Amino acid sequence: KQEVTQIPAALSVPEGENLVLNCSFTDSAIYNLQWFRQDPGKGLTSLLLIQSSQREQTSGRLNASLDKSSGRSTLYIAASQPGDSATYLCAVFNAGKSTFGDGTTLTVKP
Amino acid sequence: DGGITQSPKYLFRKEGQNVTLSCEQNLNHDAMYWYRQDPGQGLRLIYYSQIVNDFQKGDIAEGYSVSREKKESFPLTVTSAQKNPTAFYLCASFRDRAGGYTFGSGTRLTVV
């Protein structure tokens, strides 16, 4: 059974800092990995999707990497801003469905 | 704009009552999913459907039912058999491995 772990559960940083969020999974036979952002009381907004054949994807200040062999993905956020404060979740897709991590709650202090 | 619409945004249920949560998509995606999210926890899969007129139980299907009569619609009924229904419910559709998931804005269900 696929298990997805996100560490740390919470992170607080000062504005302007670069940071890395981690996602690890136990079964490397995945088709893709997707990073989401969730604001309180809202749905999930897709940030980046990395297919199994890719090693990274970039969108603006965000960069996501994937290392299938080690079962790890990282989400790098450059020059963090207070508006980046949210919960970030990763999800890995295989066997027709995805398994989600519990998320990392990020607080960026002005 | 294409997307997923969940309604209502807030729903209150009395003990012993069945309620139905609506999920509609205009993305032309075949697969649709229902997840439950409890405070401080991740998403748990309730039901999913990969094609019209077919659906499968997820990890926590007991006390829930679904139908998939149209490609665009995947309603979730929370029955009186669900003993702890208070939660945030999220509907999603899945394009393909390259496209990933699109989520709705969620329905918050509270038992009163």
XYZ file of C-alpha atoms in Angstrom:
222
model
C 0.000 0.000 0.000
C 1.325 3.403 -0.996
C 2.179 5.724 1.889
C 3.029 9.398 1.485
C 4.782 11.398 4.195
C 5.368 15.131 4.362
C 7.876 16.520 6.820
C 7.775 18.921 8.569
C 4.063 19.182 9.409
C 4.481 22.922 9.974
C 7.084 25.493 9.028
C 7.450 29.170 9.876
C 9.933 31.386 8.039
C 10.629 35.116 7.671
C 9.669 36.805 4.432
C 12.261 36.562 1.667
C 13.687 33.231 2.727
C 14.100 30.363 0.283
C 12.611 27.115 1.551
C 12.144 23.451 0.703
C 9.152 21.245 1.433
C 9.604 17.486 1.386
C 7.414 14.620 0.205
C 8.380 10.953 0.429
C 6.532 7.885 -0.843
C 7.014 4.154 -0.322
C 6.107 2.691 -3.724
C 8.228 4.090 -6.550
C 5.936 2.721 -9.282
C 4.107 6.015 -9.729
C 2.760 7.646 -12.878
C 2.996 11.197 -11.616
C 3.349 13.397 -8.558
C 1.322 16.564 -8.078
C 1.862 19.425 -5.641
C -1.136 21.414 -4.379
C -1.777 24.467 -2.284
C -4.749 24.703 0.090
C -5.875 27.895 1.809
C -8.023 27.556 4.961
C -11.560 26.423 4.141
C -10.821 26.198 0.424
C -10.263 23.487 -2.146
C -6.902 22.382 -3.502
C -5.170 24.402 -6.189
C -2.720 22.542 -8.412
C 0.779 24.031 -8.422
C 2.951 21.612 -10.350
C 2.683 18.116 -11.819
C 5.720 15.968 -12.545
C 5.266 12.926 -14.720
C 7.249 9.794 -13.867
C 9.600 10.358 -16.810
C 10.456 13.895 -15.659
C 12.834 15.055 -12.974
C 11.539 18.560 -12.299
C 8.983 21.213 -13.175
C 9.103 24.966 -12.655
C 6.455 27.645 -12.384
C 7.499 31.133 -11.378
C 9.119 30.999 -7.925
C 8.259 27.321 -7.536
C 10.393 24.358 -8.532
C 9.443 20.742 -7.903
C 11.834 17.822 -8.284
C 11.197 14.096 -8.397
C 13.542 11.216 -7.580
C 11.535 8.035 -8.109
C 14.338 5.688 -7.141
C 14.602 7.191 -3.666
C 10.869 7.873 -3.352
C 11.265 11.601 -2.806
C 10.045 14.913 -4.139
C 10.850 18.432 -3.030
C 9.033 21.709 -3.587
C 11.377 24.681 -3.588
C 9.884 28.127 -2.981
C 12.169 31.044 -3.744
C 11.960 34.444 -2.050
C 8.955 33.515 0.096
C 6.132 36.048 0.616
C 3.348 36.293 3.222
C 0.898 35.344 0.459
C 2.625 31.961 0.220
C 1.211 31.065 3.643
C -0.950 27.975 3.129
C -0.898 24.202 3.440
C 1.034 22.399 0.727
C 0.096 18.833 -0.154
C 1.698 16.313 -2.457
C -0.083 13.413 -4.143
C 1.310 10.422 -5.993
C -0.746 8.637 -8.630
C -0.665 4.920 -9.411
C -3.110 2.048 -9.829
C -5.948 4.363 -10.834
C -5.928 6.646 -7.837
C -3.785 9.016 -5.850
C -2.465 8.919 -2.320
C -2.135 12.263 -0.577
C 0.247 13.363 2.116
C -1.072 15.152 5.204
C 0.539 18.400 4.084
C 2.985 20.974 5.393
C 1.482 24.171 6.786
C 3.691 27.103 5.850
C 3.603 30.484 7.572
C 5.644 33.316 6.066
C 6.046 36.183 8.511
C 6.343 39.776 7.220
C -13.943 28.798 -17.802
C -13.798 25.057 -17.213
C -13.852 23.779 -13.680
C -15.615 21.891 -10.938
C -18.596 23.283 -9.059
C -19.528 21.936 -5.656
C -22.742 22.924 -3.915
C -23.760 23.898 -1.401
C -20.732 25.505 0.225
C -22.154 24.855 3.713
C -24.629 22.131 4.667
C -26.229 21.268 7.967
C -27.646 17.837 8.640
C -29.874 16.651 11.419
C -29.308 13.307 13.068
C -30.763 10.453 10.995
C -31.099 12.526 7.830
C -29.637 11.750 4.409
C -28.056 14.640 2.509
C -26.673 14.887 -1.022
C -23.646 16.923 -2.045
C -23.474 18.081 -5.632
C -20.411 17.948 -7.888
C -20.530 19.114 -11.515
C -17.637 19.453 -13.976
C -17.393 20.897 -17.471
C -13.834 19.734 -18.124
C -14.890 16.615 -20.060
C -12.859 14.462 -17.665
C -13.796 10.794 -17.407
C -12.644 10.180 -13.830
C -14.162 11.820 -10.758
C -13.395 11.441 -7.050
C -14.833 12.247 -3.640
C -12.525 12.914 -0.684
C -13.148 13.672 2.954
C -10.861 15.995 4.915
C -10.922 16.297 8.692
C -9.176 19.075 10.637
C -5.425 18.659 10.593
C -5.626 15.509 8.480
C -4.991 14.578 4.902
C -7.500 13.553 2.272
C -9.235 10.191 2.480
C -10.860 8.662 -0.595
C -14.573 7.888 -0.305
C -15.598 6.832 -3.837
C -14.299 7.235 -7.353
C -15.631 6.744 -10.840
C -13.521 6.241 -13.930
C -16.399 6.118 -16.389
C -20.130 6.795 -16.567
C -22.332 4.190 -14.823
C -19.385 2.718 -12.952
C -17.829 3.560 -9.588
C -15.622 1.969 -6.938
C -15.369 2.214 -3.188
C -12.439 4.062 -1.727
C -10.893 3.658 1.682
C -13.834 4.987 3.733
C -16.998 4.224 1.688
C -19.174 3.004 4.569
C -22.150 5.300 5.148
C -21.815 6.977 1.741
C -23.321 6.340 -1.688
C -22.729 7.805 -5.163
C -24.123 7.678 -8.682
C -22.605 8.476 -12.070
C -25.435 8.753 -14.572
C -23.794 11.571 -16.534
C -20.169 12.316 -17.289
C -20.529 15.805 -15.840
C -22.103 14.862 -12.509
C -20.981 12.777 -9.527
C -23.243 13.423 -6.506
C -22.384 12.062 -3.057
C -25.078 11.059 -0.555
C -24.158 10.995 3.106
C -26.546 8.546 4.692
C -27.730 8.209 8.274
C -25.422 5.189 8.549
C -22.403 7.518 8.526
C -21.828 8.021 12.241
C -19.417 10.921 12.067
C -20.223 12.932 8.935
C -19.025 16.350 10.067
C -16.116 17.127 7.729
C -14.976 19.036 4.666
C -15.829 17.191 1.432
C -13.858 17.697 -1.751
C -14.747 16.588 -5.250
C -12.105 16.247 -7.957
C -11.808 15.217 -11.568
C -8.791 13.672 -13.249
C -7.814 14.357 -16.844
C -4.976 11.901 -17.369
C -1.471 11.202 -16.076
C -0.217 14.323 -17.786
C -3.029 16.578 -16.626
C -3.581 15.487 -13.049
C -6.375 16.553 -10.729
C -8.689 19.556 -10.618
C -10.510 20.147 -7.342
C -13.741 21.889 -6.473
C -13.987 24.445 -3.677
C -15.483 21.982 -1.206
C -18.615 21.529 0.915
C -18.460 21.814 4.678
C -21.010 19.458 6.277
C -22.001 19.884 9.913
C -24.312 17.667 11.938
C -26.629 19.668 14.196
